[in-house]
Coordinates of C-alpha atoms in Angstrom, one line a residue:
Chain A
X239 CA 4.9 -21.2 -36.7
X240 CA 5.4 -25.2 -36.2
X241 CA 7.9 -24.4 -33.8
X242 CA 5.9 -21.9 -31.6
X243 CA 2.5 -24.4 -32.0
X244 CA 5.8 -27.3 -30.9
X245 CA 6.4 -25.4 -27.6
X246 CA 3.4 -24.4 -26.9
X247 CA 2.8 -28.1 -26.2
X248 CA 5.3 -29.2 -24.2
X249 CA 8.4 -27.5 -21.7
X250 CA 11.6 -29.1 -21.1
X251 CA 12.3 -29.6 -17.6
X252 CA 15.9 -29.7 -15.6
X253 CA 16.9 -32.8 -16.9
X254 CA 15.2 -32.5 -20.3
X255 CA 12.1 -34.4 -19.5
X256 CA 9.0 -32.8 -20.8
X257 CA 6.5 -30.9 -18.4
X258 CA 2.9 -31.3 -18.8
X259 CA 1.0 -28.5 -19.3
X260 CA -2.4 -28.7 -17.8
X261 CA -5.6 -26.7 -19.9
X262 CA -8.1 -24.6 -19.8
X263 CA -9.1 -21.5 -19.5
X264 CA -11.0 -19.0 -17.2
X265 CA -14.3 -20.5 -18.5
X266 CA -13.1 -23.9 -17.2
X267 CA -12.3 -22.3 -13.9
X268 CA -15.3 -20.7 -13.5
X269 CA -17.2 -23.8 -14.1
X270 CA -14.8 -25.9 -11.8
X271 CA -15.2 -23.2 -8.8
X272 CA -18.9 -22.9 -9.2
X273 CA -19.6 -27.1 -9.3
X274 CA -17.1 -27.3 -5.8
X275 CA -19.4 -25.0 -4.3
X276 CA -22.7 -26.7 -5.4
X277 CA -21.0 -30.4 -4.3
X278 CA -19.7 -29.2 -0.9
X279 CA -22.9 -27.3 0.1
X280 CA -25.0 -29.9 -1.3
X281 CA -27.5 -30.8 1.7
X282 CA -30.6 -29.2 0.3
X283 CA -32.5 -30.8 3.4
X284 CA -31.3 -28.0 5.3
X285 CA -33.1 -25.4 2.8
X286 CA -36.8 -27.0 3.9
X287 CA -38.8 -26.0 6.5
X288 CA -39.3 -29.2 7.8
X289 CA -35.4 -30.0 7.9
X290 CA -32.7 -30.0 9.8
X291 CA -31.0 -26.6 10.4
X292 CA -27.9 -27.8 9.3
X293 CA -26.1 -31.4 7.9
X294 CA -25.3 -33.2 11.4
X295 CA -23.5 -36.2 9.6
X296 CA -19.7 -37.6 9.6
X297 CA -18.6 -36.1 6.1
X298 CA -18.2 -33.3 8.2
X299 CA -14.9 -34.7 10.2
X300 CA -13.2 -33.8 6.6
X301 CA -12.3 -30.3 6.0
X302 CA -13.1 -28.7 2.8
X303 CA -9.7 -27.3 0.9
X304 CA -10.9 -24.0 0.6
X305 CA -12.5 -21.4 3.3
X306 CA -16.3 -22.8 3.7
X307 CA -18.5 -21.9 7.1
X308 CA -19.7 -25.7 8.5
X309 CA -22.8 -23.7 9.8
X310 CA -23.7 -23.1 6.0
X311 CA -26.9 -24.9 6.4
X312 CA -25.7 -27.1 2.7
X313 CA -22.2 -27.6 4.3
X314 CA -21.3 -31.0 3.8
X315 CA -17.2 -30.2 5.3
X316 CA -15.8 -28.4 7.8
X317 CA -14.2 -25.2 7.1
X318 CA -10.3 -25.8 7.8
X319 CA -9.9 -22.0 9.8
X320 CA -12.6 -22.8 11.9
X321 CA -11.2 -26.3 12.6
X322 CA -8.2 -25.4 13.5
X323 CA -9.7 -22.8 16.1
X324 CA -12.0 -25.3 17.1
X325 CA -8.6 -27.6 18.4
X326 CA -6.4 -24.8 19.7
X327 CA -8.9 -23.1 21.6
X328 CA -10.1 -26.4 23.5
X329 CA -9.3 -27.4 27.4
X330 CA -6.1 -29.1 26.7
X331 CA -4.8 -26.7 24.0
X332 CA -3.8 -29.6 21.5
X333 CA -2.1 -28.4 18.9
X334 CA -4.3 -29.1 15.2
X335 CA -2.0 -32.0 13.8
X336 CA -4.8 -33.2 11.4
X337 CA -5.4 -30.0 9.5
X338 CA -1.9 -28.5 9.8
X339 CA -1.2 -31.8 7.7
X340 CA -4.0 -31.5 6.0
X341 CA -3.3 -28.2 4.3
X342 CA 0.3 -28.4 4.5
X343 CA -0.4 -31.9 1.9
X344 CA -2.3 -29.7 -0.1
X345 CA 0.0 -26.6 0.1
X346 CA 2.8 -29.2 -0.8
X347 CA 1.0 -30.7 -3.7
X348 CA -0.6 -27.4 -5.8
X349 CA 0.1 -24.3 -3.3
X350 CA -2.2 -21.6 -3.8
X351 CA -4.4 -23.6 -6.2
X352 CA -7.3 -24.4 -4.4
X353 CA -7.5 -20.3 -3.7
X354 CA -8.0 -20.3 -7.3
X355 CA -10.1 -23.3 -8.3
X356 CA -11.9 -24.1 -5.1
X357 CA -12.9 -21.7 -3.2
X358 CA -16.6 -20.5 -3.1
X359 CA -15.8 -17.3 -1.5
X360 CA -13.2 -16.5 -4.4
X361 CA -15.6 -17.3 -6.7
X362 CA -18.3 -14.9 -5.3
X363 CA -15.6 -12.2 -5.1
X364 CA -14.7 -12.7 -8.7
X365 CA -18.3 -12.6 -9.9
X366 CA -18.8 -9.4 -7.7
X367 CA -15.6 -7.4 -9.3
X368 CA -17.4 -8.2 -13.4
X369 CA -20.1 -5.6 -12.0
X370 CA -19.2 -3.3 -15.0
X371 CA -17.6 -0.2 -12.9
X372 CA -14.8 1.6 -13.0
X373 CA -11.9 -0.5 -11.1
X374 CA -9.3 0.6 -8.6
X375 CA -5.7 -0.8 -8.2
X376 CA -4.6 -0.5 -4.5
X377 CA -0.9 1.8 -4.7
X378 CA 1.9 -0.6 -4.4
X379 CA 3.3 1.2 -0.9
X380 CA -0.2 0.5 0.7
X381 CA -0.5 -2.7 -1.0
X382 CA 2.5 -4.1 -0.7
X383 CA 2.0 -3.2 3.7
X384 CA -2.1 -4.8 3.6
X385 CA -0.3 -7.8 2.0
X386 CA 1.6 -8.6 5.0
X387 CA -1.7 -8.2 7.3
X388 CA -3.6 -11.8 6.3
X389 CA -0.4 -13.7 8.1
X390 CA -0.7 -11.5 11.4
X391 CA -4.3 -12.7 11.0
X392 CA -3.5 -16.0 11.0
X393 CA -0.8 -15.9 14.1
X394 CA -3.2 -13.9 16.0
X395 CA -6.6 -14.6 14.9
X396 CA -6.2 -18.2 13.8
X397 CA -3.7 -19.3 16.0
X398 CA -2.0 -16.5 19.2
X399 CA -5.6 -15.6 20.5
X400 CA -7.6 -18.9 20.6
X401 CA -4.6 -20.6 21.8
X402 CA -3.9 -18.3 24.5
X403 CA -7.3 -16.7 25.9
X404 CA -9.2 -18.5 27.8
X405 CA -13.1 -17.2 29.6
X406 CA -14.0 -17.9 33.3
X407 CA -15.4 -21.1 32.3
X408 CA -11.9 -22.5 30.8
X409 CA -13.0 -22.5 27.4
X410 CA -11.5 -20.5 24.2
X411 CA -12.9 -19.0 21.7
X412 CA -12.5 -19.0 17.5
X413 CA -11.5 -15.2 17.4
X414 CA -11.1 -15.2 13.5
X415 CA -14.4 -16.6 13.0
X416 CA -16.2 -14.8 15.6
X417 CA -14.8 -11.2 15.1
X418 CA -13.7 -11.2 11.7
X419 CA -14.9 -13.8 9.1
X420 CA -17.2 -12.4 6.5
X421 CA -17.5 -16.0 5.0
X422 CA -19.3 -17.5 7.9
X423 CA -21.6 -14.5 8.1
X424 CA -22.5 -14.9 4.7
X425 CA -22.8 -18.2 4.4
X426 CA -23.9 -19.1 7.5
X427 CA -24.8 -16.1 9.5
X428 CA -27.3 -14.9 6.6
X429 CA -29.2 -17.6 5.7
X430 CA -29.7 -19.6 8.9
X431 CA -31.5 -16.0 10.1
X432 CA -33.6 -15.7 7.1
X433 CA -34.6 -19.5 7.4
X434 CA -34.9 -19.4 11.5
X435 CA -37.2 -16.4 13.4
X436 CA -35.4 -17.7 17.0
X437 CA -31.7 -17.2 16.0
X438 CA -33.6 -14.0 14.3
X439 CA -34.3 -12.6 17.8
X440 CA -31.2 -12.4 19.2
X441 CA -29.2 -10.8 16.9
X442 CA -26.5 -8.4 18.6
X443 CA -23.8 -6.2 18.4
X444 CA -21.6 -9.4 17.4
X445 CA -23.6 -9.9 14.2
X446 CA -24.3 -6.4 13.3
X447 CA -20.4 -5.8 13.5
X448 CA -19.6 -9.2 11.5
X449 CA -22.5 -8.0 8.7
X450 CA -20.6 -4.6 8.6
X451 CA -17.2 -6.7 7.5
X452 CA -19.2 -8.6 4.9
X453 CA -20.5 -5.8 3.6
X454 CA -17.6 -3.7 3.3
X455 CA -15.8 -6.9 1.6
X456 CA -18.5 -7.6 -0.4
X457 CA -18.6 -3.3 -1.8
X458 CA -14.5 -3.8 -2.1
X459 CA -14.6 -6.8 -4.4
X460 CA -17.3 -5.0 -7.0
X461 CA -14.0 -2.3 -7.6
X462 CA -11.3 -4.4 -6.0
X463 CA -9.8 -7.8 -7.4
X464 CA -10.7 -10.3 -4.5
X465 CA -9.3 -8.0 -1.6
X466 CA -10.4 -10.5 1.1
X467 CA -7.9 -13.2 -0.8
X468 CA -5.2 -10.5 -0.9
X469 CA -5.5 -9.2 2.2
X470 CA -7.3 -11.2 5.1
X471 CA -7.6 -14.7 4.2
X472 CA -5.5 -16.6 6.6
X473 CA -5.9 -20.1 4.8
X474 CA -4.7 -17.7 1.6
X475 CA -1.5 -17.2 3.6
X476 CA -0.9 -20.5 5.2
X477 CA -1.5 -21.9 1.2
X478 CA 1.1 -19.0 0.5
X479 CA 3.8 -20.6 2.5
X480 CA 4.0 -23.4 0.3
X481 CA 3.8 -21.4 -3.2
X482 CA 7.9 -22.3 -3.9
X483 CA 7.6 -25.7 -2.8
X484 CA 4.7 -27.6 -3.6
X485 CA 5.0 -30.1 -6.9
X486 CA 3.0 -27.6 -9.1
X487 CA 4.7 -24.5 -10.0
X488 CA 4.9 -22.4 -12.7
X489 CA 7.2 -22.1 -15.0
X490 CA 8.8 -18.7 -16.7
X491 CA 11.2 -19.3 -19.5
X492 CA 13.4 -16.7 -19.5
X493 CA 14.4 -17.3 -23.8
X494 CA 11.4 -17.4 -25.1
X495 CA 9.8 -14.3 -22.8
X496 CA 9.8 -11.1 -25.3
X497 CA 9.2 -8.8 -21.8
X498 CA 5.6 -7.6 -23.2
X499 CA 4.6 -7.9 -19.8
X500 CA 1.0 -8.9 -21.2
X501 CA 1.4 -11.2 -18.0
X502 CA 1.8 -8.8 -15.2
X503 CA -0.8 -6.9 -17.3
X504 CA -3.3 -9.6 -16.9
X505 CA -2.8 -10.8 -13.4
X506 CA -5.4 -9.5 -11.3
X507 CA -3.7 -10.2 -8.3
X508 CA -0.7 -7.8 -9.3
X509 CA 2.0 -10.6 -9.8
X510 CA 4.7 -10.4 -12.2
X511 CA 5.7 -14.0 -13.2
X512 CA 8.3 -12.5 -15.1
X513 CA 10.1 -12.0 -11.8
X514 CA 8.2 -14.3 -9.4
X515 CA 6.5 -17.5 -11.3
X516 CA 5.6 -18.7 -7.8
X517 CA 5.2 -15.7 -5.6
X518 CA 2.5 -16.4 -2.5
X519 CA -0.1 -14.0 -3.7
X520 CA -0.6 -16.0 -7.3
X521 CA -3.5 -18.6 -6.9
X522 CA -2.8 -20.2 -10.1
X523 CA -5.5 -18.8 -12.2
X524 CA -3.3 -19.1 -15.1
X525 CA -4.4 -16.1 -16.6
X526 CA -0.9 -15.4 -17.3
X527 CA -0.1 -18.4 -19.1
X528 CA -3.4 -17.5 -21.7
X529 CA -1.9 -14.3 -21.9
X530 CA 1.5 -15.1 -22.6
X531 CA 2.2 -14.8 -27.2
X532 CA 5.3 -17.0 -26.7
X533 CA 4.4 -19.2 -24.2
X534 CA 6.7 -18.4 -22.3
X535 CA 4.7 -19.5 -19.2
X536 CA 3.7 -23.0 -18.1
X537 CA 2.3 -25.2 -14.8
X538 CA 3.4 -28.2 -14.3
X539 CA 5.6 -30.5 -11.7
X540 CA 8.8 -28.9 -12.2
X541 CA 12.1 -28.4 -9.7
X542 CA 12.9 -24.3 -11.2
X543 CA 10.7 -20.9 -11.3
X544 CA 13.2 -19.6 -14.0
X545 CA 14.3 -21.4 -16.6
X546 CA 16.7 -20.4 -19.4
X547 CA 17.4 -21.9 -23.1
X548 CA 20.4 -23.7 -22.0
X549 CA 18.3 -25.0 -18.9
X550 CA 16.0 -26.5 -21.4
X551 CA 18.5 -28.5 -23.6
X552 CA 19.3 -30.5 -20.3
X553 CA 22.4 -28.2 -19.0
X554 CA 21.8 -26.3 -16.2
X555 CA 23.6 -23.0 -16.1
Chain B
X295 CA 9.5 -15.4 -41.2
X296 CA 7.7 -15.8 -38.2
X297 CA 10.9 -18.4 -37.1
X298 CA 13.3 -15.1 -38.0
X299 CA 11.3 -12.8 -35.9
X300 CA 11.2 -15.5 -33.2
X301 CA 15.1 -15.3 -32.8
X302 CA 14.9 -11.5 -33.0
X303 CA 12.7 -11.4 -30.5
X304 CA 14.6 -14.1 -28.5
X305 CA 18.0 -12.1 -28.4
X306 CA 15.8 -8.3 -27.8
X307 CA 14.5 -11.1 -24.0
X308 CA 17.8 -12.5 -23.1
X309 CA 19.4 -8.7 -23.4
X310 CA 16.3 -7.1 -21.4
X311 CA 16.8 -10.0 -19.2
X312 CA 19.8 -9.1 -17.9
X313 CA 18.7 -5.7 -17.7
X314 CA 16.3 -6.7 -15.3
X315 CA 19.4 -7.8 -12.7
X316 CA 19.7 -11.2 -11.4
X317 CA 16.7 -13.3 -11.4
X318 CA 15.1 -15.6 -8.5
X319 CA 17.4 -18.7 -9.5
X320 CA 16.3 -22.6 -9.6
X321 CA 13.1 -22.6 -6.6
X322 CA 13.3 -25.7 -4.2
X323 CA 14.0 -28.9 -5.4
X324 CA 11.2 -31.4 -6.0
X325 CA 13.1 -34.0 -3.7
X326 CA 13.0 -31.4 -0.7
X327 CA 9.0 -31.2 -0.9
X328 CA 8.9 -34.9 -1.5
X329 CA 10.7 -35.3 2.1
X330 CA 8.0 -33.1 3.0
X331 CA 4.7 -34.6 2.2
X332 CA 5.3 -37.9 4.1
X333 CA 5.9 -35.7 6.9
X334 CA 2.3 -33.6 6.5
X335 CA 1.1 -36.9 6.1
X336 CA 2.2 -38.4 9.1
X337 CA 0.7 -35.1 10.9
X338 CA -2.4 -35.9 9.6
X339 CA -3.0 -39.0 10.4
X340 CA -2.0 -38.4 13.9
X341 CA -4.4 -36.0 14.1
X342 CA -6.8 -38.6 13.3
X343 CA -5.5 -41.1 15.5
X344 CA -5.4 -38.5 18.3
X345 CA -9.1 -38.2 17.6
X346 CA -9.2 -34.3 16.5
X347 CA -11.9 -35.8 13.7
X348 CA -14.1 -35.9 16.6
X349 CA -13.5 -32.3 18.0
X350 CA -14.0 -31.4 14.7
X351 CA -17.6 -33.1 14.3
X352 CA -18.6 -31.6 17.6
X353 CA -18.1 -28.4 16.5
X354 CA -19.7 -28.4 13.4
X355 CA -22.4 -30.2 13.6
X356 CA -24.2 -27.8 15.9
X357 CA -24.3 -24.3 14.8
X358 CA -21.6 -22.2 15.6
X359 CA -23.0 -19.5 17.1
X360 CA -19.2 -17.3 16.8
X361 CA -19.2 -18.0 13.3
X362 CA -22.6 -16.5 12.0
X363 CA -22.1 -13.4 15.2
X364 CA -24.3 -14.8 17.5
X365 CA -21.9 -15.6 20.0

């Protein structure tokens, strides 16, 4: 018993220095994901009639981590997708050095993390799929193919179109936002019309189309596990890039897992850390670690997905 | 007891283990993402020297009419 309590505590690493596992649980999370939405949507001037339509000041040459529209009338950020449009698609076709760094420093740091603990649009699919209903699990053929779609979304969307197109006028255009985002229509689209009757008159096609997306994302995430994340999120996949090499990874011990699979049971986003600790899709819920009888699991700054019993007395095998 | 069954348990993993076939080995090593981060770093702030901040602000600090289908 003193032994499991022991290791629950602490992991050896490579070289026999001790990991440090981080806690909490999905109660934590929750609370986390729900105060970085309050604090980086914050402007409540924006929400009076007499205000401003939107916040106009310079927080907003920082990008927020996670997927946040900078028309949100409380957005204090800039939403990195949208920033990154905003450079490629200008005159001189720079390419986006400060938030490919950016996200690359975060992707290098905690990977898929922030898809987790910091994004609001996560969080709203997450509170949509605890509507008590019966829940569907996408077939792994389909799946695994729709998984592959968020990164041609980013190279064409994101990056190919705006970097590439250009109108009459010279000028480029944010084709992921414009077309496709349901995040912008719902946090931006949706309440700037209900506070303002001029933008309300010249709705279009263009919005009509966008509120269609939002809609169908928001009727998929009641029965689905966050299917935007999983399969349209381009910051998701550029995050995803980085899952095997940022400094926090998890951990799976291969001598103390017992191959319940309680883990792959629990992860709602259809990972196995048995085989793949560190795959793109996880967003480091750690769901799976909770889960896990022997601890078998852990998080922490660590060089190996896989570690074994001799791995842990300091000899690598 | 529980530290017998541990054991039992231990030896029932490492045989399902290999059962499984090879594993994903060691992932990359920490030093190769520490050679990394200096280098998103210096992206960054080139970015910011280059004065893409400033693109940035212009964009959204007026309403973006793409972004909420206006435009």
């Amino acid at each position: 018993m003193d032994n499991i309590s022991e290791r629950k505590k602490t992991t050896r690493g490579r070289e026999g220095g001790k990991i440090k596992r981080t806690s909490g649980g999905q109660g934590l999370r929750k609370i986390v994901q729900a105060g970085w939405a309050v604090i980086t949507n914050g402007y409540m001037k924006a929400f009076s009639p007499d205000g401003p339509m939107i916040y106009q000041g310079p927080l907003k040459q920082v990008c927020t981590p996670g997927m946040n529209c900078y028309s949100c009338p409380g957005a204090l950020g800039s939403c990195p997708i949208g920033s990154m449009q905003a450079v490629l698609s200008g005159r001189s076709r720079d390419f986006p050095f400060y938030v490919v760094g950016y996200l690359a420093l975060i992707g290098l740091f905690v990977g898929r993390f922030i898809c987790g603990w910091l994004c609001i649009f996560g969080l709203i699919q997450e509170l949509l799929y605890k509507i008590p209903t019966p829940k569907l699990r996408v077939p792994e053929g389909p799946d695994r193919i729709l998984r592959y779609l968020k990164y041609g979304i980013l190279l064409v969307m994101v990056v190919g179109l705006p970097l590439l197109y250009r109108n009459e006028a010279g000028a480029g255009e944010p084709f992921f936002c414009k077309y496709i985002c349901p995040v912008g229509t719902l946090e931006g689209g949706v309440p700037l019309m209900i506070l303002n009757e001029t933008l309300r008159n010249v709705i279009g096609w263009l919005f009509a189309w966008k509120f269609l997306i939002l809609v169908i994302c928001i009727a998929a995430s009641i029965f689905i596990y966050r299917p935007f994340c999983k399969y349209i999120c381009p910051l998701g996949a550029f995050y995803g890039l980085f899952q095997k090499v940022s400094l926090v990874r998890m951990r799976h011990d291969e001598g103390l897992c017992v191959d319940c699979g309680l883990c792959a049971k629990k992860c709602r986003m259809d990972v196995d850390p048995r085989v793949s600790p560190n795959s793109s899709e996880c967003i480091r819920c750690r769901a799976c670690i909770k889960a896990c009888p022997m601890s078998a699991l852990s998080m922490g700054i660590g060089s190996s997905d896989n570690v074994t019993e001799a791995e842990e007395g300091g000899k690598v095998v | 007891m529980r530290d017998r069954s541990m054991k039992k348990s231990t030896k029932k993993s490492t045989k399902k283990n290999e059962e499984r076939g090879p594993q994903k080995a060691a992932g990359m090593p920490v030093k190769f993402t520490l050679f990394l981060i200096p280098l998103a770093a210096a992206m960054c702030f080139f970015g910011i020297y280059r004065g893409e901040t400033a693109v940035i602000l212009s964009k959204a600090i007026t309403i973006c009419l793409e972004c909420i289908g206006l435009g």
